[in-house]
Short mmCIF file of N, CA, C and O in Angstrom, two decimals:
data_model
loop_
_atom_site.label_atom_id
_atom_site.label_comp_id
_atom_site.label_asym_id
_atom_site.label_seq_id
_atom_site.Cartn_x
_atom_site.Cartn_y
_atom_site.Cartn_z
N MET Q 12 -50.53 37.47 -3.87
CA MET Q 12 -50.55 39.65 -2.87
C MET Q 12 -50.46 40.61 -4.39
O MET Q 12 -50.65 41.89 -4.08
N CYS Q 13 -50.07 40.54 -5.45
CA CYS Q 13 -49.57 41.48 -6.87
C CYS Q 13 -50.83 42.24 -6.85
O CYS Q 13 -51.32 42.71 -6.84
N ASN Q 14 -52.09 41.37 -6.59
CA ASN Q 14 -53.41 41.87 -7.14
C ASN Q 14 -53.81 42.50 -6.13
O ASN Q 14 -55.16 43.65 -6.51
N LEU Q 15 -53.20 42.50 -4.97
CA LEU Q 15 -54.29 43.03 -3.71
C LEU Q 15 -53.85 44.74 -4.22
O LEU Q 15 -55.10 45.41 -3.96
N TYR Q 16 -52.58 44.95 -4.65
CA TYR Q 16 -51.82 46.44 -4.69
C TYR Q 16 -52.20 46.47 -6.78
O TYR Q 16 -53.00 47.61 -6.54
N SER Q 17 -52.11 45.52 -7.44
CA SER Q 17 -52.13 46.33 -8.88
C SER Q 17 -53.94 46.14 -8.80
O SER Q 17 -54.23 46.30 -10.31
N GLY Q 18 -54.57 45.89 -8.53
CA GLY Q 18 -55.96 45.35 -9.09
C GLY Q 18 -57.20 46.75 -8.04
O GLY Q 18 -58.02 46.08 -8.40
N GLN Q 19 -56.11 48.12 -7.63
CA GLN Q 19 -57.12 48.00 -7.18
C GLN Q 19 -57.66 49.57 -7.66
O GLN Q 19 -57.26 49.34 -9.14
N ASP Q 20 -58.77 50.62 -7.52
CA ASP Q 20 -59.20 51.26 -8.89
C ASP Q 20 -58.94 52.64 -9.02
O ASP Q 20 -58.46 53.25 -7.91
N LYS Q 21 -58.82 52.93 -9.98
CA LYS Q 21 -58.12 53.76 -11.02
C LYS Q 21 -58.58 55.39 -10.58
O LYS Q 21 -57.31 56.08 -10.29
N ARG Q 22 -59.55 55.51 -9.34
CA ARG Q 22 -60.41 57.03 -9.70
C ARG Q 22 -59.23 56.89 -8.73
O ARG Q 22 -59.12 58.38 -7.74
N LEU Q 23 -58.63 56.29 -7.37
CA LEU Q 23 -58.04 56.35 -6.36
C LEU Q 23 -56.50 57.23 -6.53
O LEU Q 23 -56.89 57.75 -5.70
N TYR Q 24 -55.82 56.16 -7.20
CA TYR Q 24 -54.92 56.97 -7.65
C TYR Q 24 -54.47 58.04 -9.12
O TYR Q 24 -53.71 58.69 -9.77
N ALA Q 25 -56.04 58.19 -9.85
CA ALA Q 25 -55.51 59.62 -10.69
C ALA Q 25 -55.19 60.68 -10.08
O ALA Q 25 -55.74 60.90 -9.06
N ARG Q 26 -54.69 61.53 -10.64
CA ARG Q 26 -53.56 63.20 -10.28
C ARG Q 26 -55.06 64.11 -10.41
O ARG Q 26 -55.14 63.77 -11.72
N GLU Q 27 -55.16 64.56 -9.17
CA GLU Q 27 -55.56 66.08 -9.32
C GLU Q 27 -54.31 67.14 -8.80
O GLU Q 27 -53.73 67.01 -7.89
N LYS Q 28 -54.53 68.50 -10.17
CA LYS Q 28 -53.73 69.49 -8.97
C LYS Q 28 -54.26 71.06 -8.79
O LYS Q 28 -55.45 71.25 -10.06
N ARG Q 29 -54.24 71.75 -7.55
CA ARG Q 29 -54.89 72.21 -7.43
C ARG Q 29 -54.10 73.45 -7.29
O ARG Q 29 -52.81 73.34 -6.69
N SER Q 30 -54.15 74.83 -7.02
CA SER Q 30 -53.63 75.60 -6.95
C SER Q 30 -54.05 75.87 -5.26
O SER Q 30 -55.39 76.44 -5.21
N VAL Q 31 -52.71 76.62 -4.71
CA VAL Q 31 -53.26 77.11 -3.11
C VAL Q 31 -52.21 78.94 -2.80
O VAL Q 31 -51.26 78.76 -2.76
N ARG Q 32 -53.15 79.21 -2.43
CA ARG Q 32 -52.13 80.36 -1.77
C ARG Q 32 -52.38 80.36 -0.36
O ARG Q 32 -52.99 80.47 0.50
N LEU Q 33 -51.05 80.40 -0.49
CA LEU Q 33 -50.46 79.86 1.39
C LEU Q 33 -49.23 81.34 1.39
O LEU Q 33 -48.51 81.66 0.96
N SER Q 34 -49.33 81.87 2.91
CA SER Q 34 -49.02 83.42 2.97
C SER Q 34 -48.52 84.20 2.03
O SER Q 34 -47.83 85.06 1.46
N GLY Q 35 -50.06 84.32 1.33
CA GLY Q 35 -49.33 85.65 -0.12
C GLY Q 35 -49.02 85.43 -1.19
O GLY Q 35 -49.23 85.64 -1.88
N PHE Q 36 -48.24 83.42 -1.30
CA PHE Q 36 -48.31 82.72 -2.69
C PHE Q 36 -48.60 81.70 -2.88
O PHE Q 36 -49.64 81.24 -2.30
N VAL Q 37 -49.34 81.85 -4.20
CA VAL Q 37 -49.78 80.51 -5.40
C VAL Q 37 -48.65 79.71 -5.71
O VAL Q 37 -48.17 80.16 -5.47
N THR Q 38 -48.82 78.73 -5.19
CA THR Q 38 -48.76 77.76 -5.18
C THR Q 38 -49.14 76.39 -6.03
O THR Q 38 -51.18 76.53 -5.28
N SER Q 39 -48.85 75.58 -6.48
CA SER Q 39 -49.53 74.24 -7.22
C SER Q 39 -49.32 72.89 -6.49
O SER Q 39 -48.23 72.75 -6.23
N ILE Q 40 -50.45 72.47 -5.88
CA ILE Q 40 -50.50 71.06 -5.72
C ILE Q 40 -50.48 69.45 -6.22
O ILE Q 40 -51.52 70.13 -6.25
N CYS Q 41 -50.54 68.77 -6.41
CA CYS Q 41 -50.53 67.34 -7.20
C CYS Q 41 -50.35 66.49 -6.47
O CYS Q 41 -49.83 65.95 -6.31
N LEU Q 42 -52.29 65.94 -6.20
CA LEU Q 42 -51.30 64.54 -5.28
C LEU Q 42 -52.90 64.19 -5.94
O LEU Q 42 -53.38 64.37 -6.95
N GLU Q 43 -52.77 62.79 -5.90
CA GLU Q 43 -53.64 61.57 -6.17
C GLU Q 43 -55.68 61.97 -4.95
O GLU Q 43 -55.46 62.62 -4.41
N ARG Q 44 -56.25 61.24 -6.43
CA ARG Q 44 -57.56 61.85 -5.78
C ARG Q 44 -57.76 61.16 -4.84
O ARG Q 44 -59.07 62.41 -4.06
N LEU Q 45 -57.14 60.31 -4.23
CA LEU Q 45 -57.98 60.40 -2.86
C LEU Q 45 -57.74 61.31 -1.77
O LEU Q 45 -58.29 61.25 -0.74
N PHE Q 46 -56.20 61.36 -1.54
CA PHE Q 46 -55.32 62.34 -1.15
C PHE Q 46 -56.74 63.95 -1.01
O PHE Q 46 -56.82 64.04 -0.07
N TRP Q 47 -56.66 63.77 -2.17
CA TRP Q 47 -57.87 65.41 -1.70
C TRP Q 47 -58.99 64.82 -1.60
O TRP Q 47 -59.20 65.78 -1.01
N ARG Q 48 -59.57 63.74 -1.75
CA ARG Q 48 -61.26 63.50 -1.36
C ARG Q 48 -60.76 63.27 0.43
O ARG Q 48 -62.22 64.49 1.37
N VAL Q 49 -60.27 62.79 1.25
CA VAL Q 49 -59.67 62.37 2.19
C VAL Q 49 -59.28 64.04 3.19
O VAL Q 49 -60.18 64.27 3.86
N LEU Q 50 -58.30 65.09 2.73
CA LEU Q 50 -58.35 66.49 2.79
C LEU Q 50 -59.86 66.89 2.62
O LEU Q 50 -60.07 67.79 3.75
N ASP Q 51 -60.61 67.04 1.92
CA ASP Q 51 -61.64 67.37 1.93
C ASP Q 51 -63.16 66.69 3.10
O ASP Q 51 -62.85 67.55 3.79
N GLU Q 52 -62.94 65.29 3.32
CA GLU Q 52 -63.22 64.49 5.15
C GLU Q 52 -62.85 65.10 6.09
O GLU Q 52 -63.45 65.77 6.88
N ALA Q 53 -61.27 65.38 6.30
CA ALA Q 53 -60.68 65.98 6.83
C ALA Q 53 -60.98 67.34 7.62
O ALA Q 53 -62.02 67.71 9.00
N ALA Q 54 -60.88 67.87 6.65
CA ALA Q 54 -61.04 69.91 7.05
C ALA Q 54 -62.59 69.85 6.95
O ALA Q 54 -63.01 70.47 8.15
N ALA Q 55 -63.31 68.67 6.75
CA ALA Q 55 -65.11 68.87 7.10
C ALA Q 55 -65.03 68.70 8.54
O ALA Q 55 -66.10 68.97 9.46
N SER Q 56 -64.76 67.04 8.77
CA SER Q 56 -64.70 66.73 10.38
C SER Q 56 -64.15 67.99 11.35
O SER Q 56 -64.79 67.78 12.57
N GLU Q 57 -63.13 69.32 10.98
CA GLU Q 57 -62.64 70.08 12.12
C GLU Q 57 -63.53 71.35 11.47
O GLU Q 57 -63.04 72.37 12.38
N GLY Q 58 -64.95 71.06 10.98
CA GLY Q 58 -65.65 72.70 11.11
C GLY Q 58 -64.62 73.36 9.54
O GLY Q 58 -65.60 74.30 9.77
N LEU Q 59 -64.47 72.59 9.00
CA LEU Q 59 -63.44 73.88 7.98
C LEU Q 59 -63.94 73.78 6.79
O LEU Q 59 -63.97 72.70 6.14
N SER Q 60 -63.17 74.57 5.71
CA SER Q 60 -63.26 73.91 4.37
C SER Q 60 -62.29 73.36 4.02
O SER Q 60 -61.39 74.07 4.58
N THR Q 61 -61.99 72.41 2.71
CA THR Q 61 -60.98 72.36 2.35
C THR Q 61 -59.29 73.37 2.34
O THR Q 61 -58.18 73.61 2.80
N PRO Q 62 -59.25 74.10 1.38
CA PRO Q 62 -58.56 75.82 1.63
C PRO Q 62 -58.38 75.87 3.02
O PRO Q 62 -56.70 76.04 3.04
N ARG Q 63 -59.39 76.30 3.65
CA ARG Q 63 -58.78 76.89 5.07
C ARG Q 63 -57.92 75.46 6.11
O ARG Q 63 -57.28 76.30 6.96
N PHE Q 64 -58.45 74.53 5.56
CA PHE Q 64 -57.99 73.24 6.59
C PHE Q 64 -56.01 73.44 6.38
O PHE Q 64 -55.83 73.23 7.14
N ILE Q 65 -55.80 73.18 5.04
CA ILE Q 65 -54.61 73.20 4.36
C ILE Q 65 -53.79 74.83 4.58
O ILE Q 65 -52.68 74.28 5.55
N GLY Q 66 -54.92 75.19 4.49
CA GLY Q 66 -54.13 77.01 5.12
C GLY Q 66 -53.76 77.51 6.47
O GLY Q 66 -52.68 77.36 6.84
N LYS Q 67 -54.66 76.07 7.12
CA LYS Q 67 -54.31 76.48 8.85
C LYS Q 67 -53.30 75.55 9.13
O LYS Q 67 -52.53 75.54 9.95
N LEU Q 68 -52.89 74.67 8.31
CA LEU Q 68 -52.30 73.44 8.60
C LEU Q 68 -50.22 73.80 8.09
O LEU Q 68 -49.41 74.00 9.12
N TYR Q 69 -50.20 74.63 7.27
CA TYR Q 69 -49.47 75.20 7.13
C TYR Q 69 -49.35 76.31 7.97
O TYR Q 69 -47.84 76.19 8.31
N GLU Q 70 -50.37 77.18 8.23
CA GLU Q 70 -49.41 78.28 9.67
C GLU Q 70 -48.75 77.71 10.94
O GLU Q 70 -48.53 78.06 11.21
N GLU Q 71 -49.96 76.43 11.21
CA GLU Q 71 -49.67 75.60 12.40
C GLU Q 71 -48.06 75.20 12.29
O GLU Q 71 -46.76 75.43 12.82
N MET Q 72 -47.56 74.30 10.64
CA MET Q 72 -46.26 74.12 10.84
C MET Q 72 -45.24 75.53 11.19
O MET Q 72 -44.55 75.11 11.28
N GLN Q 73 -45.64 76.39 10.13
CA GLN Q 73 -44.73 77.72 10.35
C GLN Q 73 -44.54 77.54 11.80
O GLN Q 73 -43.66 78.67 12.09
N ALA Q 74 -45.76 78.22 12.74
CA ALA Q 74 -45.66 78.47 13.45
C ALA Q 74 -44.85 77.66 15.13
O ALA Q 74 -43.88 78.64 15.64
N ARG Q 75 -44.56 76.31 14.69
CA ARG Q 75 -43.99 75.70 15.24
C ARG Q 75 -42.38 75.46 14.20
O ARG Q 75 -41.58 74.97 15.08
N GLU Q 76 -42.02 76.63 13.55
CA GLU Q 76 -40.99 76.84 12.64
C GLU Q 76 -40.16 75.37 12.16
O GLU Q 76 -39.27 74.82 12.22
N ASP Q 77 -41.51 74.54 12.16
CA ASP Q 77 -40.68 72.83 11.46
C ASP Q 77 -40.72 73.50 9.85
O ASP Q 77 -41.73 74.54 9.52
N ALA Q 78 -39.87 73.34 9.45
CA ALA Q 78 -39.21 73.04 7.87
C ALA Q 78 -40.33 72.44 7.23
O ALA Q 78 -40.07 70.64 6.95
N ILE Q 79 -41.04 72.92 6.03
CA ILE Q 79 -41.01 72.36 5.20
C ILE Q 79 -40.38 72.16 4.49
O ILE Q 79 -40.77 72.26 3.64
N SER Q 80 -40.33 70.32 4.07
CA SER Q 80 -39.43 70.09 2.68
C SER Q 80 -40.26 69.88 1.45
O SER Q 80 -39.80 69.46 0.26
N SER Q 81 -41.23 69.58 1.64
CA SER Q 81 -42.23 68.68 0.60
C SER Q 81 -43.30 68.81 1.00
O SER Q 81 -44.50 68.03 2.08
N PHE Q 82 -44.60 70.02 0.66
CA PHE Q 82 -45.98 70.56 0.95
C PHE Q 82 -46.48 69.58 0.81
O PHE Q 82 -47.35 68.55 1.91
N ALA Q 83 -46.64 68.86 0.20
CA ALA Q 83 -47.43 67.34 -0.85
C ALA Q 83 -47.21 66.37 0.22
O ALA Q 83 -48.24 66.02 0.38
N SER Q 84 -46.24 65.94 0.93
CA SER Q 84 -45.97 64.98 0.97
C SER Q 84 -46.11 65.07 2.54
O SER Q 84 -47.02 64.39 3.07
N LEU Q 85 -46.61 66.41 3.12
CA LEU Q 85 -47.12 66.34 4.58
C LEU Q 85 -48.24 66.38 4.70
O LEU Q 85 -48.98 65.52 5.74
N LEU Q 86 -49.09 66.42 3.68
CA LEU Q 86 -50.35 66.22 3.54
C LEU Q 86 -50.84 65.39 3.49
O LEU Q 86 -51.90 64.75 3.03
N ARG Q 87 -50.33 64.37 2.47
CA ARG Q 87 -49.94 62.91 2.28
C ARG Q 87 -50.48 62.49 3.74
O ARG Q 87 -51.24 61.57 3.80
N VAL Q 88 -49.00 63.08 4.63
CA VAL Q 88 -49.42 62.00 5.20
C VAL Q 88 -50.39 61.82 6.23
O VAL Q 88 -50.56 61.42 7.50
N THR Q 89 -50.70 63.33 6.40
CA THR Q 89 -52.04 64.08 7.26
C THR Q 89 -53.48 62.73 7.29
O THR Q 89 -54.13 62.92 8.02
N CYS Q 90 -52.99 62.95 5.72
CA CYS Q 90 -54.06 62.05 4.39
C CYS Q 90 -53.92 60.43 5.20
O CYS Q 90 -55.46 59.48 5.64
N ALA Q 91 -52.66 59.85 5.57
CA ALA Q 91 -52.74 58.74 6.30
C ALA Q 91 -53.28 58.96 7.85
O ALA Q 91 -53.03 57.66 8.64
N ILE Q 92 -52.56 59.60 9.09
CA ILE Q 92 -53.08 59.73 10.09
C ILE Q 92 -54.28 59.99 9.88
O ILE Q 92 -55.35 58.99 10.83
N TYR Q 93 -55.60 60.71 9.42
CA TYR Q 93 -56.79 60.41 9.27
C TYR Q 93 -57.07 58.80 9.07
O TYR Q 93 -58.89 58.54 9.62
N ILE Q 94 -57.04 58.78 8.12
CA ILE Q 94 -57.20 57.33 7.43
C ILE Q 94 -57.18 56.34 8.43
O ILE Q 94 -58.18 55.22 9.26
N ASN Q 95 -55.59 56.04 9.12
CA ASN Q 95 -56.09 55.70 10.81
C ASN Q 95 -55.99 55.45 11.47
O ASN Q 95 -57.56 54.70 13.07
N ARG Q 96 -56.92 56.76 11.65
CA ARG Q 96 -57.97 57.27 12.39
C ARG Q 96 -59.59 57.04 12.23
O ARG Q 96 -60.45 56.18 13.51
N ASN Q 97 -60.01 56.50 11.47
CA ASN Q 97 -60.93 55.90 10.53
C ASN Q 97 -60.81 53.97 10.06
O ASN Q 97 -61.36 54.84 8.33
N PRO Q 98 -60.75 53.81 10.69
CA PRO Q 98 -60.31 52.05 9.96
C PRO Q 98 -61.75 51.06 9.32
O PRO Q 98 -60.77 50.45 8.45
N ASP Q 99 -62.50 51.96 9.81
CA ASP Q 99 -63.74 51.08 9.24
C ASP Q 99 -64.34 51.56 8.78
O ASP Q 99 -64.71 50.43 7.47
N LYS Q 100 -63.68 52.87 7.35
CA LYS Q 100 -64.03 53.65 6.24
C LYS Q 100 -63.38 52.61 4.89
O LYS Q 100 -61.76 53.06 5.43
N PRO Q 101 -63.92 51.83 3.95
CA PRO Q 101 -62.76 51.29 2.90
C PRO Q 101 -62.75 52.70 2.31
O PRO Q 101 -62.90 53.95 2.11
N LEU Q 102 -61.53 52.51 1.27
CA LEU Q 102 -60.41 53.62 0.78
C LEU Q 102 -61.66 54.07 0.03
O LEU Q 102 -62.15 55.45 -0.88
N VAL Q 103 -62.34 53.16 -0.93
CA VAL Q 103 -62.88 54.01 -2.54
C VAL Q 103 -64.51 54.54 -1.49
O VAL Q 103 -64.86 55.15 -2.49
N SER Q 104 -64.86 54.80 -0.47
CA SER Q 104 -65.55 55.50 -0.03
C SER Q 104 -65.54 56.84 -0.06
O SER Q 104 -66.68 57.71 -0.15
N TYR Q 105 -64.29 57.35 -0.01
CA TYR Q 105 -63.77 58.58 -0.18
C TYR Q 105 -64.25 59.16 -1.69
O TYR Q 105 -64.23 60.34 -1.53
N LEU Q 106 -64.12 58.10 -2.59
CA LEU Q 106 -64.72 58.45 -3.70
C LEU Q 106 -66.55 58.55 -4.38
O LEU Q 106 -66.14 58.92 -5.51
N GLU Q 107 -67.32 58.63 -3.48
CA GLU Q 107 -67.85 58.45 -3.34
C GLU Q 107 -68.83 59.60 -3.91
O GLU Q 107 -70.49 60.21 -4.45
N ARG Q 108 -68.31 61.08 -3.15
CA ARG Q 108 -68.88 61.94 -3.63
C ARG Q 108 -68.12 62.61 -4.04
O ARG Q 108 -66.47 63.17 -4.41
N GLU Q 109 -68.21 63.77 -4.96
CA GLU Q 109 -67.40 64.76 -6.01
C GLU Q 109 -66.79 65.86 -5.00
O GLU Q 109 -67.33 66.32 -4.38
N ALA Q 110 -65.87 66.27 -5.36
CA ALA Q 110 -64.92 67.13 -4.08
C ALA Q 110 -66.26 69.06 -4.63
O ALA Q 110 -66.67 68.73 -5.86
N PRO Q 111 -65.94 69.30 -3.57
CA PRO Q 111 -66.74 70.68 -3.34
C PRO Q 111 -65.65 71.63 -4.30
O PRO Q 111 -65.12 71.49 -4.46
N ALA Q 112 -67.00 72.66 -5.18
CA ALA Q 112 -66.51 73.18 -6.34
C ALA Q 112 -66.09 74.36 -5.08
O ALA Q 112 -65.64 74.94 -4.28
N ALA Q 113 -64.43 74.23 -5.42
CA ALA Q 113 -63.18 75.35 -5.47
C ALA Q 113 -63.34 77.01 -5.77
O ALA Q 113 -63.64 76.80 -7.26
N PRO Q 114 -62.94 77.82 -5.47
CA PRO Q 114 -63.22 79.08 -6.03
C PRO Q 114 -61.92 79.25 -7.18
O PRO Q 114 -60.84 79.29 -6.99
N ALA Q 115 -61.35 80.08 -8.38
CA ALA Q 115 -60.53 79.94 -8.52
C ALA Q 115 -59.73 81.19 -7.94
O ALA Q 115 -60.03 81.83 -7.16
N VAL Q 116 -58.30 80.90 -8.28
CA VAL Q 116 -57.32 81.97 -6.99
C VAL Q 116 -57.13 83.33 -8.56
O VAL Q 116 -56.90 82.65 -9.55
N ALA Q 117 -57.46 84.28 -7.92
CA ALA Q 117 -57.30 85.18 -8.55
C ALA Q 117 -55.67 85.67 -9.05
O ALA Q 117 -54.38 85.52 -8.22
N SER Q 118 -55.33 85.84 -10.22
CA SER Q 118 -54.10 85.70 -10.97
C SER Q 118 -54.19 87.48 -11.01
O SER Q 118 -52.58 87.52 -10.92
N ALA Q 119 -54.37 88.35 -10.23
CA ALA Q 119 -53.91 89.48 -10.28
C ALA Q 119 -52.93 89.68 -9.06
O ALA Q 119 -53.28 88.47 -8.14
N PRO Q 120 -52.73 90.55 -8.50
CA PRO Q 120 -51.46 90.95 -7.89
C PRO Q 120 -52.22 90.79 -6.35
O PRO Q 120 -51.58 91.04 -5.15
N THR Q 121 -53.50 91.02 -5.99
CA THR Q 121 -53.83 91.20 -4.48
C THR Q 121 -53.34 89.75 -3.58
O THR Q 121 -53.58 89.16 -4.69
N ARG Q 122 -53.59 89.88 -2.65
CA ARG Q 122 -53.64 89.29 -1.56
C ARG Q 122 -54.73 88.61 -1.44
O ARG Q 122 -55.74 89.53 -0.98
N ALA Q 123 -54.98 87.57 -1.69
CA ALA Q 123 -56.00 86.72 -1.19
C ALA Q 123 -56.15 85.89 0.17
O ALA Q 123 -54.87 85.89 0.50
N PRO Q 124 -57.30 85.12 0.40
CA PRO Q 124 -57.29 85.00 2.49
C PRO Q 124 -56.08 83.46 2.20
O PRO Q 124 -56.39 83.29 0.73
N ILE Q 125 -55.40 83.06 3.06
CA ILE Q 125 -54.75 82.39 3.02
C ILE Q 125 -55.55 81.02 2.88
O ILE Q 125 -56.67 80.97 3.53
N GLY Q 126 -54.71 79.97 2.13
CA GLY Q 126 -55.56 78.74 1.89
C GLY Q 126 -56.44 78.84 1.07
O GLY Q 126 -57.50 77.95 0.28
N VAL Q 127 -56.68 80.25 0.02
CA VAL Q 127 -57.85 80.06 -1.33
C VAL Q 127 -57.36 79.08 -1.84
O VAL Q 127 -55.83 78.81 -3.02
N LEU Q 128 -57.95 77.43 -2.69
CA LEU Q 128 -57.87 76.95 -3.52
C LEU Q 128 -58.48 76.76 -4.24
O LEU Q 128 -59.56 76.62 -4.55
N ALA Q 129 -58.15 76.18 -5.74
CA ALA Q 129 -58.78 76.42 -7.15
C ALA Q 129 -58.34 75.46 -7.64
O ALA Q 129 -56.84 74.37 -7.42
N PRO Q 130 -59.10 74.03 -8.64
CA PRO Q 130 -58.72 73.15 -9.56
C PRO Q 130 -57.41 74.24 -10.32
O PRO Q 130 -57.95 75.03 -11.31
N THR Q 131 -56.63 73.49 -11.20
CA THR Q 131 -55.67 73.60 -11.96
C THR Q 131 -55.18 72.77 -13.67
O THR Q 131 -55.47 71.53 -13.14
N ALA Q 132 -55.58 73.23 -14.57
CA ALA Q 132 -55.49 72.66 -14.90
C ALA Q 132 -54.01 71.31 -15.08
O ALA Q 132 -53.46 71.64 -14.75
N PRO Q 133 -54.52 70.30 -15.67
CA PRO Q 133 -52.90 68.95 -15.93
C PRO Q 133 -51.71 68.86 -16.63
O PRO Q 133 -52.05 70.07 -17.23
#
């Protein structure tokens, strides 16, 4: 049984950190590469960029007045829901393409649109 879990592709759990601007505030989100790729695909399936998808999810949670104690956890569960809706797709297939290039988050105090997402140094 252990080989089933310990023998997984290391690319699936490599960590990536991205900065995102939500409601005018910049925050970093660190997720495993698999989750970023699933978010990329989920966003595309909704006709949105990944930054906009994350921004809309955040806005919808705020509109519902649901407290978000861990946004990264919410994103992982979102990915689990998406993966569950696509059971015939192997997890490693989410790594077959690279993530789309993301614009850098402005460091100036100007407000960027909600959901601007950029990779940050580890």
